[in-house]
mmCIF file of C-alpha atoms in Angstrom:
data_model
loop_
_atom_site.group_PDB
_atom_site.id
_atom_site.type_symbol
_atom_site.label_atom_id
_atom_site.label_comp_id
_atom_site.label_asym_id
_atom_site.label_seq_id
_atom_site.Cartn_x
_atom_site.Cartn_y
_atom_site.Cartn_z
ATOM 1 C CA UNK A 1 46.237 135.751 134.373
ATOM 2 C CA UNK A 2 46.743 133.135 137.233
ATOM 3 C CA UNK A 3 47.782 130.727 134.704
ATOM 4 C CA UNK A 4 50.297 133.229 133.451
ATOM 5 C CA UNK A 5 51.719 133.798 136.804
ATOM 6 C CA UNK A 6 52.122 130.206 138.081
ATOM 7 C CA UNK A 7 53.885 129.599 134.914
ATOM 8 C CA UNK A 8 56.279 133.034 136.083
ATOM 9 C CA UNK A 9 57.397 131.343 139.021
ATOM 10 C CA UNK A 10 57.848 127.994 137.979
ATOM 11 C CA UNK A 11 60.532 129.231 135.287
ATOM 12 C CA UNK A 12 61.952 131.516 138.065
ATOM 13 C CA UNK A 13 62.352 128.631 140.582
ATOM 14 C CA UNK A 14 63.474 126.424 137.886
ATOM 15 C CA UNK A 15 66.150 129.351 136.954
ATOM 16 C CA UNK A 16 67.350 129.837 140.523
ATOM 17 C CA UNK A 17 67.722 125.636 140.972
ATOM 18 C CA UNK A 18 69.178 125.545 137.650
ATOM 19 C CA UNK A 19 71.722 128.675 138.742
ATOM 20 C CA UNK A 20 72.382 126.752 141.825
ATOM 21 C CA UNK A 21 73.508 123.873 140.530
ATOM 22 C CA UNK A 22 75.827 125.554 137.911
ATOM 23 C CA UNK A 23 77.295 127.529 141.058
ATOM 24 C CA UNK A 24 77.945 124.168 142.346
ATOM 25 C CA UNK A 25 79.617 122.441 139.460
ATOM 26 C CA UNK A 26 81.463 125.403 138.866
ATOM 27 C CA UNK A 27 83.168 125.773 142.039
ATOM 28 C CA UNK A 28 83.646 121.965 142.462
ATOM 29 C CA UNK A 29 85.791 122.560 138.940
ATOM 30 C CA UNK A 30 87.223 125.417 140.896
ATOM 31 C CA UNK A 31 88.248 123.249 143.789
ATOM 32 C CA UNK A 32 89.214 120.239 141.110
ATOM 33 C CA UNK A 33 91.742 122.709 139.437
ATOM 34 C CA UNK A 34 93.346 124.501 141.936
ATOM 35 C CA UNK A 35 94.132 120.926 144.068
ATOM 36 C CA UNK A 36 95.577 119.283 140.784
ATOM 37 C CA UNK A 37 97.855 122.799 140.977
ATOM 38 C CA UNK A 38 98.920 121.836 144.472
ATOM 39 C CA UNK A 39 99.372 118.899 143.662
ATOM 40 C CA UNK A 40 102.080 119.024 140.961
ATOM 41 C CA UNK A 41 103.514 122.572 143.071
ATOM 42 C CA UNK A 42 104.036 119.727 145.696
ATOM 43 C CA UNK A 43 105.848 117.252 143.531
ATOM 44 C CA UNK A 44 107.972 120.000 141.730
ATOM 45 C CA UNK A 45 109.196 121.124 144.972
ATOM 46 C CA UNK A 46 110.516 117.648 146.061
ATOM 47 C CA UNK A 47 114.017 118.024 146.811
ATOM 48 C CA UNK A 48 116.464 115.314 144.947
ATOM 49 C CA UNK A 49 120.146 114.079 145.981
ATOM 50 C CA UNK A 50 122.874 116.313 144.812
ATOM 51 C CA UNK A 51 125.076 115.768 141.943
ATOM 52 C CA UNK A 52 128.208 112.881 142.933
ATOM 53 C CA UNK A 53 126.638 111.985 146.094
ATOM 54 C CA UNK A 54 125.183 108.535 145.850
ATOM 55 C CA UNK A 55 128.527 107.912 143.433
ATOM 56 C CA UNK A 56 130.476 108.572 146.513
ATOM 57 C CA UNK A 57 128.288 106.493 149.106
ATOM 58 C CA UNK A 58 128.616 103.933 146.717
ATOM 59 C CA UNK A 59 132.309 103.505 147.577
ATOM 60 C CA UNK A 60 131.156 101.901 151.218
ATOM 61 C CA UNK A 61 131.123 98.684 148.746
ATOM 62 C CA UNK A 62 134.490 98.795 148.380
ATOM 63 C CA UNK A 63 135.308 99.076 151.978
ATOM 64 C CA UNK A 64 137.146 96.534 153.995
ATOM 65 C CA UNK A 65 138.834 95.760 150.977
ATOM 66 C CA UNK A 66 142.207 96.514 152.393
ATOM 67 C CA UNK A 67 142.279 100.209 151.669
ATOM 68 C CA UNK A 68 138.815 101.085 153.748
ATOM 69 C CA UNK A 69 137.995 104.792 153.822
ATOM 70 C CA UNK A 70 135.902 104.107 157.159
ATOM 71 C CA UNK A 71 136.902 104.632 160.924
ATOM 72 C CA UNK A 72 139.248 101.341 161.888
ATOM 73 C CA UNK A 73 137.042 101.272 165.147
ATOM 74 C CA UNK A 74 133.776 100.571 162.823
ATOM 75 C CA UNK A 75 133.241 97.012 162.697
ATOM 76 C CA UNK A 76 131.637 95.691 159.183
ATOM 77 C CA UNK A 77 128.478 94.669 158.626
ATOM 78 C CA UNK A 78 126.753 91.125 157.992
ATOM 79 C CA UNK A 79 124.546 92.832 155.679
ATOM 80 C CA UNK A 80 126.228 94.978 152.760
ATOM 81 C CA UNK A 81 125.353 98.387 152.030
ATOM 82 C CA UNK A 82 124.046 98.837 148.317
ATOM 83 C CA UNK A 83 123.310 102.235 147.164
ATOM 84 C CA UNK A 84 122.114 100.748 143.798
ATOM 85 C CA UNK A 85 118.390 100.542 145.836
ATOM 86 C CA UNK A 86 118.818 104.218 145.434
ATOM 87 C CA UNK A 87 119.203 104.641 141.902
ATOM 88 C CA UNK A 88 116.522 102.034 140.687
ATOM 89 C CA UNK A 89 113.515 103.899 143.544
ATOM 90 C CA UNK A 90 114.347 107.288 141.726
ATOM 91 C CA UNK A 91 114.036 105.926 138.221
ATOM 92 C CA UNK A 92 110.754 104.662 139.089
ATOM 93 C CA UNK A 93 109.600 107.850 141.165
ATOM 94 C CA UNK A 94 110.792 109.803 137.445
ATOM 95 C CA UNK A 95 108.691 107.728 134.921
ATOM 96 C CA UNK A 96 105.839 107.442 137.308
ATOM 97 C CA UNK A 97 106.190 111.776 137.888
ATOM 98 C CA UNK A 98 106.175 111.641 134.019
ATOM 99 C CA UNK A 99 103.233 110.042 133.711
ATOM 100 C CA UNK A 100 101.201 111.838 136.543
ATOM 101 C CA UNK A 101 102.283 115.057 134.691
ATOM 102 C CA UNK A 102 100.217 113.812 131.422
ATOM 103 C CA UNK A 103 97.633 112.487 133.612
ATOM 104 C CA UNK A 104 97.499 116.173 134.643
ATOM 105 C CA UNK A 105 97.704 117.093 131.170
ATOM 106 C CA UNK A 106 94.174 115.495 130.323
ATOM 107 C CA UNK A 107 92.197 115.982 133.684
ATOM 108 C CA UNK A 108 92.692 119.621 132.445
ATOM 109 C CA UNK A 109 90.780 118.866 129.832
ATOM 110 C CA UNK A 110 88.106 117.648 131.556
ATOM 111 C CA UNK A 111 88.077 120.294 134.173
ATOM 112 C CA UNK A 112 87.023 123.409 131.329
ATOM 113 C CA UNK A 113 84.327 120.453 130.717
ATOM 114 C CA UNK A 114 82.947 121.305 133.872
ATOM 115 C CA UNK A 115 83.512 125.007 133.424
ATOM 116 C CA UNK A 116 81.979 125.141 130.176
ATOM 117 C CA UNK A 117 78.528 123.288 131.391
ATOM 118 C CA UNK A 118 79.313 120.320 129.338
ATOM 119 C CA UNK A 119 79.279 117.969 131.865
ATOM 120 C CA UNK A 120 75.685 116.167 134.343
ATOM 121 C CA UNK A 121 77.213 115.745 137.696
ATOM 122 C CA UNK A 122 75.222 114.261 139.915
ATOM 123 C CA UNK A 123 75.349 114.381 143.745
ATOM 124 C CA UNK A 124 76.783 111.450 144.014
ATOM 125 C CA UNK A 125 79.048 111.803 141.441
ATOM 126 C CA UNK A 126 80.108 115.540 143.295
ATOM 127 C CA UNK A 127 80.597 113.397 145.960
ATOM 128 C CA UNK A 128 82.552 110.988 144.721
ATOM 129 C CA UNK A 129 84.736 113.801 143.133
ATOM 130 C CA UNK A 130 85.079 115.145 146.376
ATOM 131 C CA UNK A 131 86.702 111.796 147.872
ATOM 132 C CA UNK A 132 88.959 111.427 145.089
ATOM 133 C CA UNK A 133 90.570 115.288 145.768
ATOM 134 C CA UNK A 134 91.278 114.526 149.439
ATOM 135 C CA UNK A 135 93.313 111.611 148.396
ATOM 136 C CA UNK A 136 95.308 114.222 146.184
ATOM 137 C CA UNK A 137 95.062 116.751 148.891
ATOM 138 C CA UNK A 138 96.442 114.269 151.561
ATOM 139 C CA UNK A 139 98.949 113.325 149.006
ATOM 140 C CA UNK A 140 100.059 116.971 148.460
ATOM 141 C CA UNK A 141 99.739 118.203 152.473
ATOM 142 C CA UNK A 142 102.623 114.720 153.053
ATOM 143 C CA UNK A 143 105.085 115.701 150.246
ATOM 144 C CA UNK A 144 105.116 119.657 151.102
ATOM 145 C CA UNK A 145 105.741 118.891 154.517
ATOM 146 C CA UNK A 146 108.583 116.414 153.822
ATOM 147 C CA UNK A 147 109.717 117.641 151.169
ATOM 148 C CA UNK A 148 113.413 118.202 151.941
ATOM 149 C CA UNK A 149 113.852 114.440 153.414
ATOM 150 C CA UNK A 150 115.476 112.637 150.944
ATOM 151 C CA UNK A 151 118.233 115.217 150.769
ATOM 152 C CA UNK A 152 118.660 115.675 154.365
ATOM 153 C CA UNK A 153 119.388 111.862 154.391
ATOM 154 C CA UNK A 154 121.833 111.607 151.680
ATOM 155 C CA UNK A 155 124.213 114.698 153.243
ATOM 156 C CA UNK A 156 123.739 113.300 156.415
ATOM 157 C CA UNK A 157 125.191 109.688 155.555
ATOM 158 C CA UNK A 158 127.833 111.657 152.830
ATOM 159 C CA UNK A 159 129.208 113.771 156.268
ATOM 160 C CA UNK A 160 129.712 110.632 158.126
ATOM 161 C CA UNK A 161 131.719 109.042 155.273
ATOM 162 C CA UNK A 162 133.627 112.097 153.910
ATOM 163 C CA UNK A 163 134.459 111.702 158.294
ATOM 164 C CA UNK A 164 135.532 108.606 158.223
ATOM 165 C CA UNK A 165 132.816 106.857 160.686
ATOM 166 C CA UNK A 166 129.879 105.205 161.523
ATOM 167 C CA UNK A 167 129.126 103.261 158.935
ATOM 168 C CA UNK A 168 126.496 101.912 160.478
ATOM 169 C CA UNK A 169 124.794 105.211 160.922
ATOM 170 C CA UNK A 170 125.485 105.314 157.243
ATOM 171 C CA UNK A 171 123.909 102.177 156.424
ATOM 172 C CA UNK A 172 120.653 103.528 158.635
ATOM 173 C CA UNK A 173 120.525 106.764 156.540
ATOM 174 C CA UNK A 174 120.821 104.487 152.845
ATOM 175 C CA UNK A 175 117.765 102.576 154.006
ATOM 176 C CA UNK A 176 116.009 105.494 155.052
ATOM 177 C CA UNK A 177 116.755 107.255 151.667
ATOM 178 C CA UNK A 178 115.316 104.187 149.933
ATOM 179 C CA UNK A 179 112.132 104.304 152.558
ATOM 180 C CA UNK A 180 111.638 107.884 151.510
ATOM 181 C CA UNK A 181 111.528 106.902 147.834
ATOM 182 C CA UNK A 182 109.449 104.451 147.918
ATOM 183 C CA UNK A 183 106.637 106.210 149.843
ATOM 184 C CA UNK A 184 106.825 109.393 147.401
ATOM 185 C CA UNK A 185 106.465 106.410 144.761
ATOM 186 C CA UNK A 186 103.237 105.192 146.402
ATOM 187 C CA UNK A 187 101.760 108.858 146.978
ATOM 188 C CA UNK A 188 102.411 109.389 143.332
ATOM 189 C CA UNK A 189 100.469 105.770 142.286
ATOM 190 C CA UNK A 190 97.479 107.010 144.363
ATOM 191 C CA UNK A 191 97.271 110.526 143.448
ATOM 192 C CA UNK A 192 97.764 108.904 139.619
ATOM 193 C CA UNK A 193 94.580 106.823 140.688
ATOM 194 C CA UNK A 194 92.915 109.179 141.528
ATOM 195 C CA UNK A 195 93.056 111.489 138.410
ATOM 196 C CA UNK A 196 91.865 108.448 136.643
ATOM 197 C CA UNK A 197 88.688 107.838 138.345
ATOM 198 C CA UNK A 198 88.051 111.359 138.340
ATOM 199 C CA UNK A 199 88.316 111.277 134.469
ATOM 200 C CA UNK A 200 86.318 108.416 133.984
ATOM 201 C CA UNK A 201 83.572 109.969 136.374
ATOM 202 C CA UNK A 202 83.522 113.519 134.535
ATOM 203 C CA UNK A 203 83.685 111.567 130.972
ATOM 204 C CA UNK A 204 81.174 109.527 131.593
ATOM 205 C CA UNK A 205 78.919 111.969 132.583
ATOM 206 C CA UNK A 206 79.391 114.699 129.709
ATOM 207 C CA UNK A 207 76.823 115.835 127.606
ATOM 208 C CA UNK A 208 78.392 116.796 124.221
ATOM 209 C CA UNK A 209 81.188 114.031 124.243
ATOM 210 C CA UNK A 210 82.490 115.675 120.715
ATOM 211 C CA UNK A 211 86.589 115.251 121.866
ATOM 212 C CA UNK A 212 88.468 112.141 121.381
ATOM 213 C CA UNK A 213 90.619 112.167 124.236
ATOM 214 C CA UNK A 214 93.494 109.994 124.595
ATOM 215 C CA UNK A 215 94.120 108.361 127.766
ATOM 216 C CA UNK A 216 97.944 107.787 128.623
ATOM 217 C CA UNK A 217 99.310 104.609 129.229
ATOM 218 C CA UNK A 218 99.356 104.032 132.594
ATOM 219 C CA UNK A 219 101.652 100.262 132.602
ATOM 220 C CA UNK A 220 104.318 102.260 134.182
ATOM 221 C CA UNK A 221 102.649 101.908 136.933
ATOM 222 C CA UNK A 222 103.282 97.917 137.376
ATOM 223 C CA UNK A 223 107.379 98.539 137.775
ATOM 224 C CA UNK A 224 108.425 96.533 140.529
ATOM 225 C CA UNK A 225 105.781 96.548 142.937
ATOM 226 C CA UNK A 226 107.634 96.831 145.950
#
């Protein structure tokens, strides 16, 4: 009978460790899944330039040609103003969105891992899960709250031309523009570096690895490393 009851409460303490891990994994997939939703909420909120306006900033090329559309009492530059900087930071900031979005795509995956018990965490490895979400919740807290920049910029230096002045003010608001690209580029690469070593850490640790996931191609990533 003592045998039999000793036997009792080892399976019930064994059950309420066991239940307390799974509580554990299970909100840590939780947490995983509704920062990766922030995260992407953030980035689709980003605000972008409006239609025509870099086209017409890109006129301040032209100027002092003869036929300037600036203030005669601005004096030029040494430096020229190039608006092309513009155009190449928001093709990169596009591909490297598109490939954060299918990075998204498969942590997804590996989230309902969790959720399903098909994964063996460890602490460590909770921990180091943990880590890798405050870089993505850093990441996501930065673009909400700036997240009307980059268009702010671009009407600011489009008044001052459509008003004939300050082109240097212009010029400032162009490389400011270009600043604010880049940045959103390198929270992107670290949030993208981030899904990946949280992938690797939850497929390396699950039980019943019976999916073949495909990992995307992540050489976008090397375009001009500015």
């Amino acid at each position: 009978m003592k045998k039999c009851f000793c036997v009792i409460c080892f399976m019930v303490c064994m059950s309420l460790i066991f239940t307390g891990c799974s509580n554990k994994t299970v909100n840590l997939a939780k947490d995983l899944d509704a920062t990766i939703k922030n995260f992407v909420t953030s980035v689709s909120s980003l605000d972008w330039p409006e239609d025509g306006s870099i086209e017409t900033l890109s006129n301040l090329n032209k100027t002092y040609d003869g036929n300037s559309n600036v203030s005669a009492e601005d004096t030029p530059l040494d430096t020229a103003i190039d608006t092309s900087e513009i155009y190449t930071w928001l093709e990169i900031l596009h591909s490297k969105i598109n490939i954060m979005l299918s990075k998204r795509a498969d942590l997804l995956l590996y989230i309902n891992e969790i959720h399903g018990g098909n994964a063996n965490l460890t602490e460590a490895d909770q921990l180091s899960l943990k880590v890798y979400m405050n870089i993505l919740k850093d990441n996501s807290n930065y673009l909400s709250s700036y997240k009307g920049m980059l268009k702010n910029q671009i009407n600011e230096a489009t008044n001052l031309y459509n008003n004939k002045s300050n082109i240097n003010a212009i010029n400032a608001y162009i490389i400011k523009a270009v600043e604010t690209l880049q940045v959103r580029s390198a929270k992107i690469d670290t949030s993208i570096l981030a899904m990946n070593s949280i992938i690797d850490i939850i497929g390396s640790n699950l039980i019943n690895n019976y999916f073949n996931y495909n990992k995307h191609d992540i050489k976008a990533l090397t375009l001009k490393n500015r």
